[in-house]
Amino acid sequence: MYLLECYIEHPVRSIDRTFTYRSEEPVLPGVRVKVPFHHRTVLGFVEQVNVTEESIESLSKHFGYDVLPVEEVLDQEPLLNGELAGLAHHMHEETLSTVISCYQAMLPGKIKPAGKDSKVVEETWVKLSDEEVSLTPKELEAYCFVREEGEMRYHTLREHYPNQARNLIAKHALISFKKEREAAMRPVVTRTTGPVLTAEQNAAIQEIEQGADTVYLLHGQTGSGKTEVYLHLAENALKQGKQVLILVPEISLTPQMIERVSGRFGEELAIYHSGLNPQEKYEQYRMVKNGRAAVVVGTRSAVFLPFQSLGLIVMDEEQDGSYKQEVQPAYHCRDIAIYRANYHHCKCVLGSATPSLETYARALRNVYHLVTLKERVNRSLPNVTIVSMKEAMRHGQSPILSDELLERMNETLQNGKQVILLLNRRGFHTMLRCGSCGEPLKCRHCDITLSYHRDSRNLVCHSCGSSFPVPAVCPSCGARSGFSYSGYGTQRLEQEVKERFPDARVLRMDADTTSAHNAHERLLTSFGAHGADILLGTQMIAKGLDYPDVTLVGILNGDEGLNRTDYRSCEVTFDLLMQASGRSGRSASKGEVVLQAFDPSHYAVVTAAKQDYESFFQAEMRYRHAAQEPPYTYLISITLSDRKEPRMNETALKLYRALSSMEFRTIGVIPLPKRRDQYRSRILLKGKNLDQMRDTLRTVLENDADFTRQDIRIDVNPMTLE
Ligand code: ADP
Ligand code: ZN
C-alpha cells in the first residue's frame, strides 16, 4: 500500500501542512487527488509518496486516526516538474504564504487546484487501425490521406472527405481517440530584420554575453534601443536551441512587443497574459511545456511557465508595480525570474530607463551587473515645457488644457502628427460633495470617495467596482441641496478635447474602454495605423508605446501622485513622467512634451523634465536615508481584515505586542480604509535584517491559534502601503 502526503486546498493558514491518505495503486508526487476532509471532498496535491507493508488496522493505531483512502487520482503525470516544485517551496519560505497558494499561483486556471474551469477541452482525432478491411476507391483515398499524416483531427478528415470519414470508423479501418486541443500557431506575420546596431548597442550585447554574472541591469534612456538589444540576445539564445522569456509589465504593452518579436522570430511564439481566457492560457501553457514555443512574451504569471531549457530572461520596465502580486502569495516577479535564471544557468536582463531605487542601488554596489546605453538612437531627447497650473488658472486659462498645451496641440495636428495625452484618473468627475455639509460621497463598502462616470451616469467605486446612482439626499446630513461636482478624469478630458478640436479623431484608453477581449490591441493598432490623431488615457498609455508620428505628449495633473502618503510616491510619479515623456519624438522628428503641474518646482517634476535619472536618484536616496525607508531598510507589511472591528483590533494589538522586538521596529497598529465591508489595519516591521524579521514573524504566527484563524496578509518587501 502507498501512503500519500498531501497538501489540501484550504484558505486557512493553520492548514499549511500535509495530511496522510492511502492508496492501493502507486501515485506520483506532483499529481492532484480528490480526498475526503471533514466529510467533504477537497482537492489535494501529492507532495510525497511512501510504501508501507502495514495493515490498515495497524496504520490507524500508528497514526491515532483512520488513514482514509484517496477518492480519485486526477492527473496521469505530475503537474510541476522538479524545478517548479522547488520554486514553490522557495516562494513559500520567502513570502510566508501557504504552500498550496504557491502551487495555485503557478498553474494556469484550467489545472489549478481551485480551478473553476478545470475541464480540459478535448478533440477527436483518428489514426489507422491494424485491421484489414475492404474499402471503396474513395474510402481508400481518404484512408491514404490519414496515413500520410500518421494521425489527424477527425474534423479535418470530414472537411476533405465528408462522406467517407464516418464509414472508415464504422468499418474499423480508422480508430478515433481523444486528444487535448492544442493552440493553433500564430499566423506568420511579415518577417522583419532589425536595424544595424549602434556601437553602443553592440558593446552592451558583448558585455552581457561575455559577462560571468547572472543578473544585468540594462539602463538606457527611453528610445535608446534597449528592445533591439533584447532581441539580439534572444536571437543568440535561440540559435543555441534554448527558450527565451520576455516579460512586460502590462497587457497593454504586449501587442507591440509581440509584433516586434514575431516579426523577428516567426511563429514559435507563445503569449501569456491575463487577457486570455482559461482555455487560451492553458493552450499556451502546453505549447511551452512540450517545447513548441521557443519565445514567450508575457506578463507577471508567465514567469511560472514550464520551460524545458531557458537561455535568456528579459524583464522590461523592471520597476513597474504590476510585477508585484498584491494577493497571496505576494511575490515579486523579479525574484522569481532571478531564481529561474540561476536554475537554468542563463542570464536575466532587467531593462529600464528609470530602474527602481533598489535595483539601481544594487547595480551601483555590483550586486547586479550595470550596462548603460547613454544615447537615444535618434540622438535627441524631447523638449519638455513645464506649465504651472496655478499660474495658468490665475490668468483665466482652462484648468484642464492650458493655453501652452492647446497651442502645441494645434501645431502638431496641423503638421499631420499625433498627440498623446496622459491623465492618470478615469471617470468624469472625481468627487461629489454635498452642497450643504460639504462631505464627499463615499462607497458604502469602502472608505473611498466615489467617481462620477458620465457614460453610465453612475457613481463608481474604483476600489471594489460597485456603482450607485447619484442619491437625492446627502447620506451624511440628509439635505436635499444637491452636490457640487469637482475634479476631472479621462471622460471629462475626452469631452473637452472633442469640443476644442472638433475635427480631430480622438481615442480614449482606460480601464473602462479596455474591458472587452483584445480591446487594448484594437485601440493601439488603430492609433498606430493613424486611425486617430489624439490618444488620451491613464497610465496604461504611458509606457512602451513606440509610434514614430507622435511628436507631442501632454501630461495633465502630472504631480498629482506626489500627494499620496506612500513612501514610493515620488519614485512612482517620476517614473510615470519620464515614461510618458519618452513617448514623444521617437523617430526623425523632434518631440515636444508639455507637463502641467501644480508644484512645478518639486524635484521629481524638475528632474523628470530634464530626463535626468541620476539627479533624481541622488535626491530621492537622501530622503530615503533620512527616513530610513527602503532600500536602506526592509519592510514587512502585515494586514489584518475582519467584518467585525473589535475582534480585528483585539487580534491586531495582540500581534503587535508579540512582535515587539529589540532587533527591528514594529510600527502599528495603523488603521486602513475599510474595503469591501472589511475593516482593516496594518502592522509594519522595519529593519535591516530581513531573514530575522521573517523568522520572528513566522514563529509568532505559528504559535498562536488566534493568528492562524484571522485573515492576515503578509507582504514581504511591499511595493505600496496604501
Ligand atoms: P527602448 O526599448 O530603449 O525604448 P527601442 O529598442 O524601442 O528603445 O528603440 C527606439 C526606436 O529606435 C525604435 O523605433 C527602434 O526601431 C529604433 N532603433 C533601435 N535601434 C536602432 C538602430 N541601431 N538603428 C536604427 N534604429 C534603431
Ligand atoms: Zn467600494
GROMACS .gro file of C-alpha atoms in nm, residues 86 99 113 116 147 157 164 209 229 240 273 289 413 427 461 480 512 556 603 628 663 667 672 686 704:
model
   25
   86GLY     CA    1   1.137   2.358  -0.568
   99VAL     CA    2   0.244   2.606   0.002
  113PRO     CA    3  -0.613   2.308  -0.760
  116LYS     CA    4  -1.339   2.651  -1.156
  147ARG     CA    5  -0.186   0.755  -4.348
  157LEU     CA    6  -1.080   1.447  -4.236
  164GLN     CA    7  -1.618   0.863  -4.616
  209GLU     CA    8   2.705   3.781  -2.338
  229VAL     CA    9   1.940   4.466  -2.750
  240GLN     CA   10   2.167   2.755  -2.919
  273HIS     CA   11  -0.128   3.739  -2.001
  289LYS     CA   12   0.565   2.264  -2.180
  413LEU     CA   13  -0.231   6.840  -3.561
  427GLY     CA   14  -1.419   5.868  -1.484
  461CYS     CA   15  -1.601   5.292  -0.654
  480ARG     CA   16  -3.157   6.793  -0.047
  512ASP     CA   17  -1.349   5.150  -1.889
  556LEU     CA   18  -0.215   6.660  -1.711
  603TYR     CA   19   1.244   6.775  -0.756
  628GLN     CA   20   1.529   5.503   0.691
  663GLU     CA   21   1.604   4.378   1.663
  667ILE     CA   22   0.506   5.014   1.372
  672LEU     CA   23  -0.658   5.144   0.697
  686LYS     CA   24   1.105   4.770   0.953
  704ASP     CA   25  -0.100   3.119   1.847
   0.00000   0.00000   0.00000
